[in-house]
């Protein structure tokens, strides 16, 4: 981080409140809970390292997609990181993927950095970096990514996603990617 600029990072723990996101009924795991835990861990890391952090939610509450974007845009965040878990009808689906909006300023580079750090740290299957028109990517005015940490619908992967050890690794990996992005690393 440059001494002259304090970066503002908006962390978006996907879903929340009555919208739990994906749900693993075998393990009684809610996506929104995992997303929030990772976001809070990441927020602590960022704050300890001098970043200003904005959370779209810091507890189990519902926040509309429009409000998530407004929070980031009004606070003039430099980066928007939306954290999610994936789900599929195919219960064998697994892996991590990171999305950005095709016209996002430097979103592709941020997504590649995040994906690389997450795969390196967690050893999850690499599903790649992709573009998508997700609302929170399309309507935020800063570089933004949406991370699918892994598949909550896959019992084996869901157990890992729910573990504090994995959540520490994932938050540290996303932190490392942000650090590299801020320092100008391009891949």
Tab-separated table of C-alpha atoms in Angstrom:
chain	number	residue	atom	x	y	z
A	1	UNK	CA	0.000	0.000	0.000
A	2	UNK	CA	1.379	3.397	-0.874
A	3	UNK	CA	1.863	5.839	1.950
A	4	UNK	CA	-0.140	8.519	0.148
A	5	UNK	CA	-3.277	6.448	-0.431
A	6	UNK	CA	-5.397	4.594	2.085
A	7	UNK	CA	-7.308	1.955	0.176
A	8	UNK	CA	-10.976	1.422	0.935
A	9	UNK	CA	-12.084	-2.173	0.564
A	10	UNK	CA	-15.765	-3.112	0.556
A	11	UNK	CA	-16.383	-6.707	1.637
A	12	UNK	CA	-19.702	-8.236	0.708
A	13	UNK	CA	-20.660	-11.404	2.568
A	14	UNK	CA	-23.196	-12.789	0.112
A	15	UNK	CA	-26.795	-13.464	1.183
A	16	UNK	CA	-27.918	-13.080	4.822
A	17	UNK	CA	-31.076	-12.854	6.920
A	18	UNK	CA	-34.018	-14.663	5.343
A	19	UNK	CA	-31.859	-15.297	2.240
A	20	UNK	CA	-29.444	-17.961	3.413
A	21	UNK	CA	-28.198	-18.655	-0.101
A	22	UNK	CA	-27.370	-22.268	-0.842
A	23	UNK	CA	-28.061	-24.794	1.910
A	24	UNK	CA	-26.544	-28.202	2.598
A	25	UNK	CA	-29.343	-30.127	4.310
A	26	UNK	CA	-27.119	-33.135	5.092
A	27	UNK	CA	-24.734	-30.999	7.123
A	28	UNK	CA	-27.184	-28.205	8.089
A	29	UNK	CA	-24.842	-25.568	6.614
A	30	UNK	CA	-25.985	-22.196	5.301
A	31	UNK	CA	-23.954	-20.414	2.664
A	32	UNK	CA	-24.613	-17.035	4.280
A	33	UNK	CA	-22.903	-18.154	7.515
A	34	UNK	CA	-19.721	-19.312	5.764
A	35	UNK	CA	-19.605	-16.148	3.633
A	36	UNK	CA	-19.900	-13.952	6.725
A	37	UNK	CA	-17.207	-15.813	8.673
A	38	UNK	CA	-14.706	-15.466	5.810
A	39	UNK	CA	-15.608	-11.782	5.290
A	40	UNK	CA	-15.120	-10.983	8.990
A	41	UNK	CA	-11.752	-12.758	9.101
A	42	UNK	CA	-10.662	-10.915	5.969
A	43	UNK	CA	-11.860	-7.599	7.421
A	44	UNK	CA	-9.658	-8.144	10.503
A	45	UNK	CA	-6.607	-8.859	8.344
A	46	UNK	CA	-7.190	-5.795	6.205
A	47	UNK	CA	-7.763	-3.466	9.176
A	48	UNK	CA	-4.599	-4.719	10.916
A	49	UNK	CA	-2.695	-3.797	7.760
A	50	UNK	CA	-3.972	-0.249	7.443
A	51	UNK	CA	-6.879	-0.621	5.035
A	52	UNK	CA	-10.220	1.035	5.561
A	53	UNK	CA	-12.866	-1.693	5.463
A	54	UNK	CA	-16.559	-1.389	4.729
A	55	UNK	CA	-18.798	-4.403	5.282
A	56	UNK	CA	-22.132	-4.699	3.490
A	57	UNK	CA	-23.202	-6.745	6.499
A	58	UNK	CA	-21.464	-7.708	9.737
A	59	UNK	CA	-24.183	-10.027	11.061
A	60	UNK	CA	-26.989	-12.244	9.770
A	61	UNK	CA	-29.211	-9.623	8.157
A	62	UNK	CA	-30.758	-9.233	4.723
A	63	UNK	CA	-29.205	-6.605	2.459
A	64	UNK	CA	-30.585	-6.049	-1.035
A	65	UNK	CA	-28.300	-6.250	-4.049
A	66	UNK	CA	-28.939	-2.568	-4.715
A	67	UNK	CA	-27.945	-1.641	-1.161
A	68	UNK	CA	-24.729	-3.652	-1.444
A	69	UNK	CA	-23.749	-1.642	-4.511
A	70	UNK	CA	-24.861	1.653	-2.960
A	71	UNK	CA	-22.773	1.041	0.144
A	72	UNK	CA	-19.637	0.499	-1.949
A	73	UNK	CA	-20.348	3.332	-4.389
A	74	UNK	CA	-21.296	5.924	-1.758
A	75	UNK	CA	-18.189	5.203	0.297
A	76	UNK	CA	-16.087	5.384	-2.897
A	77	UNK	CA	-14.479	2.012	-2.234
A	78	UNK	CA	-11.415	1.138	-4.291
A	79	UNK	CA	-12.258	-2.569	-4.382
A	80	UNK	CA	-15.438	-4.613	-3.942
A	81	UNK	CA	-15.054	-8.261	-2.934
A	82	UNK	CA	-18.221	-10.389	-2.849
A	83	UNK	CA	-17.819	-13.723	-1.050
A	84	UNK	CA	-20.017	-16.737	-1.837
A	85	UNK	CA	-20.200	-20.523	-1.875
A	86	UNK	CA	-21.344	-22.357	-4.967
A	87	UNK	CA	-24.062	-24.993	-5.338
A	88	UNK	CA	-25.044	-27.421	-8.072
A	89	UNK	CA	-27.501	-30.243	-8.679
A	90	UNK	CA	-24.480	-32.431	-9.405
A	91	UNK	CA	-23.358	-33.200	-5.855
A	92	UNK	CA	-19.872	-34.092	-7.145
A	93	UNK	CA	-19.211	-30.561	-8.442
A	94	UNK	CA	-16.289	-28.973	-6.664
A	95	UNK	CA	-13.765	-26.184	-6.856
A	96	UNK	CA	-13.204	-22.455	-6.692
A	97	UNK	CA	-13.993	-19.831	-9.312
A	98	UNK	CA	-13.769	-16.055	-9.403
A	99	UNK	CA	-15.924	-13.729	-11.510
A	100	UNK	CA	-15.602	-10.185	-12.748
A	101	UNK	CA	-17.722	-7.990	-14.995
A	102	UNK	CA	-16.278	-7.764	-18.499
A	103	UNK	CA	-16.016	-3.967	-18.461
A	104	UNK	CA	-14.715	-3.689	-14.889
A	105	UNK	CA	-11.621	-1.515	-14.605
A	106	UNK	CA	-8.844	-3.964	-13.667
A	107	UNK	CA	-11.433	-6.486	-12.436
A	108	UNK	CA	-9.873	-9.221	-14.546
A	109	UNK	CA	-6.474	-8.751	-12.956
A	110	UNK	CA	-7.973	-8.694	-9.462
A	111	UNK	CA	-9.944	-11.861	-10.246
A	112	UNK	CA	-6.820	-13.650	-11.547
A	113	UNK	CA	-4.846	-12.681	-8.445
A	114	UNK	CA	-7.637	-13.837	-6.113
A	115	UNK	CA	-8.102	-17.112	-7.969
A	116	UNK	CA	-4.392	-17.886	-7.999
A	117	UNK	CA	-3.947	-17.170	-4.286
A	118	UNK	CA	-7.050	-19.163	-3.289
A	119	UNK	CA	-6.036	-22.231	-5.310
A	120	UNK	CA	-2.500	-22.091	-3.974
A	121	UNK	CA	-3.681	-21.791	-0.359
A	122	UNK	CA	-6.630	-24.183	-0.327
A	123	UNK	CA	-5.639	-26.734	-3.012
A	124	UNK	CA	-9.257	-26.736	-4.221
A	125	UNK	CA	-9.934	-27.564	-7.852
A	126	UNK	CA	-9.304	-24.556	-10.113
A	127	UNK	CA	-12.510	-23.754	-12.003
A	128	UNK	CA	-10.958	-20.607	-13.391
A	129	UNK	CA	-11.646	-16.912	-13.781
A	130	UNK	CA	-14.861	-16.037	-15.593
A	131	UNK	CA	-16.920	-13.024	-16.584
A	132	UNK	CA	-20.538	-12.646	-15.515
A	133	UNK	CA	-23.196	-9.964	-15.305
A	134	UNK	CA	-23.956	-10.482	-11.636
A	135	UNK	CA	-25.747	-7.441	-10.234
A	136	UNK	CA	-23.090	-6.599	-7.664
A	137	UNK	CA	-20.369	-6.720	-10.316
A	138	UNK	CA	-22.301	-4.758	-12.904
A	139	UNK	CA	-23.453	-1.920	-10.639
A	140	UNK	CA	-20.369	-1.244	-8.534
A	141	UNK	CA	-18.150	1.542	-9.838
A	142	UNK	CA	-14.816	0.114	-8.715
A	143	UNK	CA	-12.778	-2.995	-9.513
A	144	UNK	CA	-14.932	-5.829	-8.226
A	145	UNK	CA	-14.947	-9.607	-8.035
A	146	UNK	CA	-17.365	-12.286	-6.897
A	147	UNK	CA	-15.687	-15.326	-5.388
A	148	UNK	CA	-17.266	-18.785	-5.276
A	149	UNK	CA	-15.102	-20.360	-2.563
A	150	UNK	CA	-16.286	-23.923	-3.181
A	151	UNK	CA	-19.397	-26.072	-3.463
A	152	UNK	CA	-21.569	-26.227	-0.353
A	153	UNK	CA	-23.664	-28.817	-2.230
A	154	UNK	CA	-20.707	-31.234	-2.172
A	155	UNK	CA	-20.671	-32.773	1.325
A	156	UNK	CA	-16.902	-33.301	1.372
A	157	UNK	CA	-16.138	-29.759	0.220
A	158	UNK	CA	-18.857	-28.285	2.472
A	159	UNK	CA	-17.206	-29.791	5.577
A	160	UNK	CA	-13.968	-28.084	4.583
A	161	UNK	CA	-15.701	-24.757	3.822
A	162	UNK	CA	-17.246	-24.809	7.303
A	163	UNK	CA	-13.936	-25.380	9.095
A	164	UNK	CA	-12.215	-22.434	10.800
A	165	UNK	CA	-8.879	-23.628	9.359
A	166	UNK	CA	-10.180	-23.355	5.788
A	167	UNK	CA	-11.787	-19.977	6.506
A	168	UNK	CA	-8.442	-18.702	7.835
A	169	UNK	CA	-6.655	-19.948	4.697
A	170	UNK	CA	-9.262	-18.448	2.360
A	171	UNK	CA	-9.283	-15.051	4.075
A	172	UNK	CA	-5.464	-14.975	4.119
A	173	UNK	CA	-5.346	-15.883	0.400
A	174	UNK	CA	-7.811	-13.129	-0.546
A	175	UNK	CA	-5.819	-10.705	1.613
A	176	UNK	CA	-2.595	-11.668	-0.199
A	177	UNK	CA	-4.309	-11.115	-3.558
A	178	UNK	CA	-5.486	-7.654	-2.466
A	179	UNK	CA	-1.973	-6.794	-1.277
A	180	UNK	CA	-0.516	-7.813	-4.645
A	181	UNK	CA	-3.196	-5.895	-6.525
A	182	UNK	CA	-2.548	-2.740	-4.517
A	183	UNK	CA	1.206	-3.077	-5.189
A	184	UNK	CA	0.508	-3.221	-8.918
A	185	UNK	CA	1.161	-6.904	-9.563
A	186	UNK	CA	-0.396	-7.914	-12.894
A	187	UNK	CA	-1.046	-11.434	-14.138
